[in-house]
Amino acid sequence: MTDSGKNINDRDLQTRIVQPKDRITPGFESFSVPVARASTVVFPDLATMRALTWSDDSKWRYGLHGTPTTIALAQRLAAIEGGEHALLQPSGLAAISNVYFGLVKAGDHVLVPDNAYSPNREHADWLAADFGLEVTYYDPMTGAGIADSIRPNTKLIWLEAPGSVTMEVQDVPAIVAVARAKGIVTAIDNTFSAGLAFKPFEHGVDISVQALTKYQSGGSDLLMGAVITRDIELHKKMKRARMRMGIGVSADDASLVLRSLPSMKTRYEAHDRTAFALAQWLKTRPEVAAVLHPALEDCPGHAFYERDFEGGAGGLFSIVFDGRYSAAQVDAFVEALELLSIGWSWGGSHSLAMPYNIRSMRTASQWPHEGVLVRLYIGLEAQEDLRADLEAALTKAFA
Ligand SMILES: *Cc1c(COP(=O)(O)O)cnc(C)c1O
């Protein structure tokens, strides 16, 4: 765009509204990343436009594929986990989907842990039913035993540590060692640790998936996901799929996540302190048969948590009620809670509780507990208030 030197006021008001001459940003400095909203990205000339390649992450070509705001967020997310590249997605589930569509095709075989985030299972079942993928669910505690499930066409192994809802901590290095020896790509859903407490790339995992909807947002007010990698070829494969599927995120949502990132570690530690104290207390309650918190010995894979995690378990854990209580009684407990709300998702300031029937969610491993499981998410409320609320609800439902 050239400036004719023409006085702005010589032009029609409509033109002046569309093309005002004020430029807000040059010379302005602040701590926030500006919200760069764009569908169209404007090029100074054709040579600049033609020199751009789709695979260059540092340049913007079209709003869907990135703006300075989303590029800044992607870079900061990659840095948190020790990755090199990140692809932003409109949800955590979209990030999971991007891994499938970027890396596997009809006739390929994928291994998914039996305790995976259930929409991942649903996605895998859909690809198996309608798109010719072979999918096998495996016992999350199998470790090196994963070798028995590998086929000549196995292309991808999913991991999740701890697993969604039931919190088993996998022996990630043992599974990765088997995968690496056979040239199979590994992808971990690392949402639980926010990329803070577990560093997948240090353990040889190829891809880390984050639901930024959780701790990275911290506000329970947006949906976003990320696919993080070190390897440029893997990144490019998924980036190509993302582009072909027309997936991008808004700069406004990205700026909200950028705003929350600096406090994420402090929040994670605060959630962890309160949640661990409440988990220990719940373990002493006669109504509770097991507390599934990775830092407690009740939790399968506790030893792997001790070995591989640094920086706590955040706010999420589950309790299993004694088998003598009916599902209706457990429902009454959840509904009696006043400070813990009923709702999906987690990672914000507010505490949550949700009952689950785990037996109906398993196909490859035996769920050992009789009673109903309730997943708790401990927010940023005061520990004493949460404990009093839990205690009152226990008394009301089970007395
Ligand atoms: C919430 C969640 C997701 C999906 O995130 P959305 O943004 O809600 O799609 C994926 N994996 C895990 C482990 C989650 O908890």
PDB file of C-alpha atoms in Angstrom, residues 176-358:
ATOM      1  CA  VAL A 176       8.204 -45.416  24.362  1.00  0.00           C
ATOM      2  CA  ALA A 177      11.203 -47.760  24.283  1.00  0.00           C
ATOM      3  CA  VAL A 178       9.148 -50.448  22.540  1.00  0.00           C
ATOM      4  CA  ALA A 179       7.628 -47.919  20.111  1.00  0.00           C
ATOM      5  CA  ARG A 180      11.001 -46.374  19.225  1.00  0.00           C
ATOM      6  CA  ALA A 181      12.563 -49.762  18.529  1.00  0.00           C
ATOM      7  CA  LYS A 182       9.809 -50.370  15.972  1.00  0.00           C
ATOM      8  CA  GLY A 183       9.633 -46.873  14.516  1.00  0.00           C
ATOM      9  CA  ILE A 184       6.110 -46.231  15.828  1.00  0.00           C
ATOM     10  CA  VAL A 185       5.048 -42.664  16.670  1.00  0.00           C
ATOM     11  CA  THR A 186       3.903 -41.992  20.258  1.00  0.00           C
ATOM     12  CA  ALA A 187       1.425 -39.267  21.236  1.00  0.00           C
ATOM     13  CA  ILE A 188       0.520 -38.385  24.806  1.00  0.00           C
ATOM     14  CA  ASP A 189      -2.530 -36.504  26.012  1.00  0.00           C
ATOM     15  CA  ASN A 190      -0.610 -34.416  28.548  1.00  0.00           C
ATOM     16  CA  THR A 191      -3.493 -32.174  29.620  1.00  0.00           C
ATOM     17  CA  PHE A 192      -3.399 -33.403  33.241  1.00  0.00           C
ATOM     18  CA  SER A 193       0.065 -31.977  33.882  1.00  0.00           C
ATOM     19  CA  ALA A 194      -0.418 -28.826  31.743  1.00  0.00           C
ATOM     20  CA  GLY A 195       3.050 -29.598  30.405  1.00  0.00           C
ATOM     21  CA  LEU A 196       4.437 -28.369  33.737  1.00  0.00           C
ATOM     22  CA  ALA A 197       4.721 -31.518  35.835  1.00  0.00           C
ATOM     23  CA  PHE A 198       5.451 -34.055  33.103  1.00  0.00           C
ATOM     24  CA  LYS A 199       7.849 -33.359  30.229  1.00  0.00           C
ATOM     25  CA  PRO A 200       6.978 -35.807  27.450  1.00  0.00           C
ATOM     26  CA  PHE A 201       9.924 -35.037  25.158  1.00  0.00           C
ATOM     27  CA  GLU A 202      12.422 -35.770  27.926  1.00  0.00           C
ATOM     28  CA  HIS A 203      10.865 -39.237  28.068  1.00  0.00           C
ATOM     29  CA  GLY A 204      11.104 -39.760  24.318  1.00  0.00           C
ATOM     30  CA  VAL A 205       7.437 -39.146  23.434  1.00  0.00           C
ATOM     31  CA  ASP A 206       7.014 -37.680  19.934  1.00  0.00           C
ATOM     32  CA  ILE A 207       3.821 -35.629  20.309  1.00  0.00           C
ATOM     33  CA  SER A 208       2.185 -33.880  23.254  1.00  0.00           C
ATOM     34  CA  VAL A 209      -1.473 -32.902  23.106  1.00  0.00           C
ATOM     35  CA  GLN A 210      -2.881 -30.236  25.403  1.00  0.00           C
ATOM     36  CA  ALA A 211      -6.465 -29.178  26.055  1.00  0.00           C
ATOM     37  CA  LEU A 212      -5.717 -25.476  26.638  1.00  0.00           C
ATOM     38  CA  THR A 213      -9.344 -25.302  27.741  1.00  0.00           C
ATOM     39  CA  LYS A 214      -8.048 -26.457  31.143  1.00  0.00           C
ATOM     40  CA  TYR A 215      -5.169 -24.877  33.081  1.00  0.00           C
ATOM     41  CA  GLN A 216      -3.802 -22.777  30.213  1.00  0.00           C
ATOM     42  CA  SER A 217      -7.108 -20.922  29.975  1.00  0.00           C
ATOM     43  CA  GLY A 218      -7.699 -21.111  33.704  1.00  0.00           C
ATOM     44  CA  GLY A 219     -10.989 -19.282  33.300  1.00  0.00           C
ATOM     45  CA  SER A 220     -13.527 -21.962  32.262  1.00  0.00           C
ATOM     46  CA  ASP A 221     -14.443 -19.516  29.516  1.00  0.00           C
ATOM     47  CA  LEU A 222     -12.887 -20.773  26.265  1.00  0.00           C
ATOM     48  CA  LEU A 223     -12.002 -23.876  24.300  1.00  0.00           C
ATOM     49  CA  MET A 224      -8.626 -24.465  22.679  1.00  0.00           C
ATOM     50  CA  GLY A 225      -6.091 -27.205  22.112  1.00  0.00           C
ATOM     51  CA  ALA A 226      -2.511 -27.668  20.969  1.00  0.00           C
ATOM     52  CA  VAL A 227      -0.374 -30.311  19.298  1.00  0.00           C
ATOM     53  CA  ILE A 228       3.247 -29.891  20.350  1.00  0.00           C
ATOM     54  CA  THR A 229       6.264 -31.575  18.754  1.00  0.00           C
ATOM     55  CA  ARG A 230      10.025 -31.455  18.458  1.00  0.00           C
ATOM     56  CA  ASP A 231      10.311 -33.199  15.116  1.00  0.00           C
ATOM     57  CA  ILE A 232       9.717 -30.874  12.170  1.00  0.00           C
ATOM     58  CA  GLU A 233       8.498 -33.631   9.833  1.00  0.00           C
ATOM     59  CA  LEU A 234       5.812 -34.760  12.282  1.00  0.00           C
ATOM     60  CA  HIS A 235       4.827 -31.145  12.795  1.00  0.00           C
ATOM     61  CA  LYS A 236       4.517 -30.585   9.049  1.00  0.00           C
ATOM     62  CA  LYS A 237       2.376 -33.674   8.564  1.00  0.00           C
ATOM     63  CA  MET A 238      -0.105 -32.479  11.156  1.00  0.00           C
ATOM     64  CA  LYS A 239       0.084 -28.889   9.987  1.00  0.00           C
ATOM     65  CA  ARG A 240      -0.820 -29.980   6.462  1.00  0.00           C
ATOM     66  CA  ALA A 241      -3.852 -31.902   7.744  1.00  0.00           C
ATOM     67  CA  ARG A 242      -4.902 -28.958   9.896  1.00  0.00           C
ATOM     68  CA  MET A 243      -4.717 -26.643   6.902  1.00  0.00           C
ATOM     69  CA  ARG A 244      -6.676 -28.978   4.642  1.00  0.00           C
ATOM     70  CA  MET A 245      -9.402 -29.323   7.242  1.00  0.00           C
ATOM     71  CA  GLY A 246      -9.695 -25.555   7.594  1.00  0.00           C
ATOM     72  CA  ILE A 247      -8.827 -25.443  11.282  1.00  0.00           C
ATOM     73  CA  GLY A 248      -7.684 -22.316  13.085  1.00  0.00           C
ATOM     74  CA  VAL A 249      -8.308 -20.349  16.283  1.00  0.00           C
ATOM     75  CA  SER A 250      -9.378 -16.787  16.986  1.00  0.00           C
ATOM     76  CA  ALA A 251      -6.812 -14.215  18.057  1.00  0.00           C
ATOM     77  CA  ASP A 252      -9.209 -13.096  20.801  1.00  0.00           C
ATOM     78  CA  ASP A 253      -9.270 -16.544  22.392  1.00  0.00           C
ATOM     79  CA  ALA A 254      -5.500 -16.876  21.938  1.00  0.00           C
ATOM     80  CA  SER A 255      -4.988 -13.567  23.726  1.00  0.00           C
ATOM     81  CA  LEU A 256      -7.043 -14.811  26.689  1.00  0.00           C
ATOM     82  CA  VAL A 257      -4.777 -17.840  26.985  1.00  0.00           C
ATOM     83  CA  LEU A 258      -1.685 -15.629  26.668  1.00  0.00           C
ATOM     84  CA  ARG A 259      -3.067 -13.563  29.541  1.00  0.00           C
ATOM     85  CA  SER A 260      -3.420 -16.619  31.782  1.00  0.00           C
ATOM     86  CA  LEU A 261      -0.131 -18.379  31.009  1.00  0.00           C
ATOM     87  CA  PRO A 262       2.108 -16.367  33.383  1.00  0.00           C
ATOM     88  CA  SER A 263       0.018 -17.425  36.403  1.00  0.00           C
ATOM     89  CA  MET A 264      -0.396 -21.059  35.327  1.00  0.00           C
ATOM     90  CA  LYS A 265       2.425 -22.587  37.359  1.00  0.00           C
ATOM     91  CA  THR A 266       1.405 -20.700  40.496  1.00  0.00           C
ATOM     92  CA  ARG A 267      -2.210 -21.762  40.010  1.00  0.00           C
ATOM     93  CA  TYR A 268      -1.198 -25.372  39.359  1.00  0.00           C
ATOM     94  CA  GLU A 269       0.772 -25.423  42.607  1.00  0.00           C
ATOM     95  CA  ALA A 270      -2.126 -23.895  44.548  1.00  0.00           C
ATOM     96  CA  HIS A 271      -4.578 -26.450  43.106  1.00  0.00           C
ATOM     97  CA  ASP A 272      -2.091 -29.191  43.951  1.00  0.00           C
ATOM     98  CA  ARG A 273      -1.667 -28.150  47.592  1.00  0.00           C
ATOM     99  CA  THR A 274      -5.380 -28.000  48.327  1.00  0.00           C
ATOM    100  CA  ALA A 275      -6.254 -31.091  46.293  1.00  0.00           C
ATOM    101  CA  PHE A 276      -3.557 -33.234  47.913  1.00  0.00           C
ATOM    102  CA  ALA A 277      -4.612 -32.160  51.425  1.00  0.00           C
ATOM    103  CA  LEU A 278      -8.241 -32.984  50.653  1.00  0.00           C
ATOM    104  CA  ALA A 279      -7.256 -36.305  49.031  1.00  0.00           C
ATOM    105  CA  GLN A 280      -5.372 -37.290  52.185  1.00  0.00           C
ATOM    106  CA  TRP A 281      -8.333 -36.335  54.336  1.00  0.00           C
ATOM    107  CA  LEU A 282     -10.828 -38.202  52.119  1.00  0.00           C
ATOM    108  CA  LYS A 283      -8.648 -41.310  52.488  1.00  0.00           C
ATOM    109  CA  THR A 284      -9.486 -41.316  56.207  1.00  0.00           C
ATOM    110  CA  ARG A 285     -13.254 -41.246  55.566  1.00  0.00           C
ATOM    111  CA  PRO A 286     -15.121 -44.546  56.088  1.00  0.00           C
ATOM    112  CA  GLU A 287     -17.417 -43.907  53.087  1.00  0.00           C
ATOM    113  CA  VAL A 288     -14.450 -43.821  50.681  1.00  0.00           C
ATOM    114  CA  ALA A 289     -12.934 -47.126  49.495  1.00  0.00           C
ATOM    115  CA  ALA A 290     -10.092 -45.627  47.458  1.00  0.00           C
ATOM    116  CA  VAL A 291      -8.612 -42.246  46.635  1.00  0.00           C
ATOM    117  CA  LEU A 292      -7.132 -42.190  43.136  1.00  0.00           C
ATOM    118  CA  HIS A 293      -4.587 -39.398  43.380  1.00  0.00           C
ATOM    119  CA  PRO A 294      -1.213 -40.061  41.725  1.00  0.00           C
ATOM    120  CA  ALA A 295       0.705 -38.920  44.805  1.00  0.00           C
ATOM    121  CA  LEU A 296      -1.068 -41.539  46.970  1.00  0.00           C
ATOM    122  CA  GLU A 297      -0.135 -45.205  47.016  1.00  0.00           C
ATOM    123  CA  ASP A 298      -3.728 -46.270  46.217  1.00  0.00           C
ATOM    124  CA  CYS A 299      -3.205 -44.969  42.711  1.00  0.00           C
ATOM    125  CA  PRO A 300      -1.988 -47.578  40.184  1.00  0.00           C
ATOM    126  CA  GLY A 301       1.325 -46.407  38.770  1.00  0.00           C
ATOM    127  CA  HIS A 302       2.112 -44.265  41.842  1.00  0.00           C
ATOM    128  CA  ALA A 303       5.762 -45.360  41.556  1.00  0.00           C
ATOM    129  CA  PHE A 304       5.927 -44.054  37.956  1.00  0.00           C
ATOM    130  CA  TYR A 305       4.444 -40.769  39.139  1.00  0.00           C
ATOM    131  CA  GLU A 306       7.171 -40.523  41.788  1.00  0.00           C
ATOM    132  CA  ARG A 307       9.825 -41.318  39.204  1.00  0.00           C
ATOM    133  CA  ASP A 308       8.641 -39.220  36.239  1.00  0.00           C
ATOM    134  CA  PHE A 309       6.671 -36.234  37.569  1.00  0.00           C
ATOM    135  CA  GLU A 310       7.994 -33.072  39.109  1.00  0.00           C
ATOM    136  CA  GLY A 311       5.826 -30.268  40.416  1.00  0.00           C
ATOM    137  CA  GLY A 312       2.678 -31.936  41.657  1.00  0.00           C
ATOM    138  CA  ALA A 313      -0.575 -33.323  40.336  1.00  0.00           C
ATOM    139  CA  GLY A 314      -2.687 -30.177  40.153  1.00  0.00           C
ATOM    140  CA  GLY A 315      -6.335 -30.121  41.185  1.00  0.00           C
ATOM    141  CA  LEU A 316      -7.770 -33.288  39.675  1.00  0.00           C
ATOM    142  CA  PHE A 317      -8.314 -36.633  41.412  1.00  0.00           C
ATOM    143  CA  SER A 318     -11.021 -39.219  41.960  1.00  0.00           C
ATOM    144  CA  ILE A 319     -12.572 -41.039  44.866  1.00  0.00           C
ATOM    145  CA  VAL A 320     -14.290 -44.429  44.783  1.00  0.00           C
ATOM    146  CA  PHE A 321     -17.097 -44.973  47.225  1.00  0.00           C
ATOM    147  CA  ASP A 322     -17.550 -48.163  49.156  1.00  0.00           C
ATOM    148  CA  GLY A 323     -19.529 -50.759  47.188  1.00  0.00           C
ATOM    149  CA  ARG A 324     -22.263 -50.823  49.819  1.00  0.00           C
ATOM    150  CA  TYR A 325     -23.507 -47.429  48.612  1.00  0.00           C
ATOM    151  CA  SER A 326     -25.902 -47.229  45.692  1.00  0.00           C
ATOM    152  CA  ALA A 327     -25.409 -45.014  42.638  1.00  0.00           C
ATOM    153  CA  ALA A 328     -28.399 -42.996  43.866  1.00  0.00           C
ATOM    154  CA  GLN A 329     -26.667 -42.310  47.185  1.00  0.00           C
ATOM    155  CA  VAL A 330     -23.530 -41.153  45.397  1.00  0.00           C
ATOM    156  CA  ASP A 331     -25.672 -38.918  43.179  1.00  0.00           C
ATOM    157  CA  ALA A 332     -27.187 -37.468  46.362  1.00  0.00           C
ATOM    158  CA  PHE A 333     -23.648 -36.756  47.633  1.00  0.00           C
ATOM    159  CA  VAL A 334     -22.721 -34.895  44.441  1.00  0.00           C
ATOM    160  CA  GLU A 335     -25.945 -32.907  44.502  1.00  0.00           C
ATOM    161  CA  ALA A 336     -25.502 -32.031  48.179  1.00  0.00           C
ATOM    162  CA  LEU A 337     -22.193 -30.282  47.448  1.00  0.00           C
ATOM    163  CA  GLU A 338     -22.536 -26.520  47.438  1.00  0.00           C
ATOM    164  CA  LEU A 339     -19.047 -25.270  46.552  1.00  0.00           C
ATOM    165  CA  LEU A 340     -18.268 -28.061  44.086  1.00  0.00           C
ATOM    166  CA  SER A 341     -20.450 -27.623  41.015  1.00  0.00           C
ATOM    167  CA  ILE A 342     -21.649 -30.267  38.560  1.00  0.00           C
ATOM    168  CA  GLY A 343     -20.040 -29.694  35.175  1.00  0.00           C
ATOM    169  CA  TRP A 344     -17.638 -31.057  32.555  1.00  0.00           C
ATOM    170  CA  SER A 345     -14.149 -29.787  31.946  1.00  0.00           C
ATOM    171  CA  TRP A 346     -11.853 -28.365  34.630  1.00  0.00           C
ATOM    172  CA  GLY A 347      -8.728 -26.212  35.025  1.00  0.00           C
ATOM    173  CA  GLY A 348     -10.493 -23.021  36.143  1.00  0.00           C
ATOM    174  CA  SER A 349     -10.900 -21.414  39.548  1.00  0.00           C
ATOM    175  CA  HIS A 350     -14.075 -23.292  40.480  1.00  0.00           C
ATOM    176  CA  SER A 351     -14.278 -26.728  42.076  1.00  0.00           C
ATOM    177  CA  LEU A 352     -16.277 -29.473  40.368  1.00  0.00           C
ATOM    178  CA  ALA A 353     -17.588 -32.982  41.010  1.00  0.00           C
ATOM    179  CA  MET A 354     -18.820 -35.606  38.531  1.00  0.00           C
ATOM    180  CA  PRO A 355     -19.891 -39.242  39.091  1.00  0.00           C
ATOM    181  CA  TYR A 356     -18.777 -41.941  36.614  1.00  0.00           C
ATOM    182  CA  ASN A 357     -19.702 -45.547  35.936  1.00  0.00           C
ATOM    183  CA  ILE A 358     -16.254 -46.850  34.947  1.00  0.00           C
TER     184      ILE A 358
END
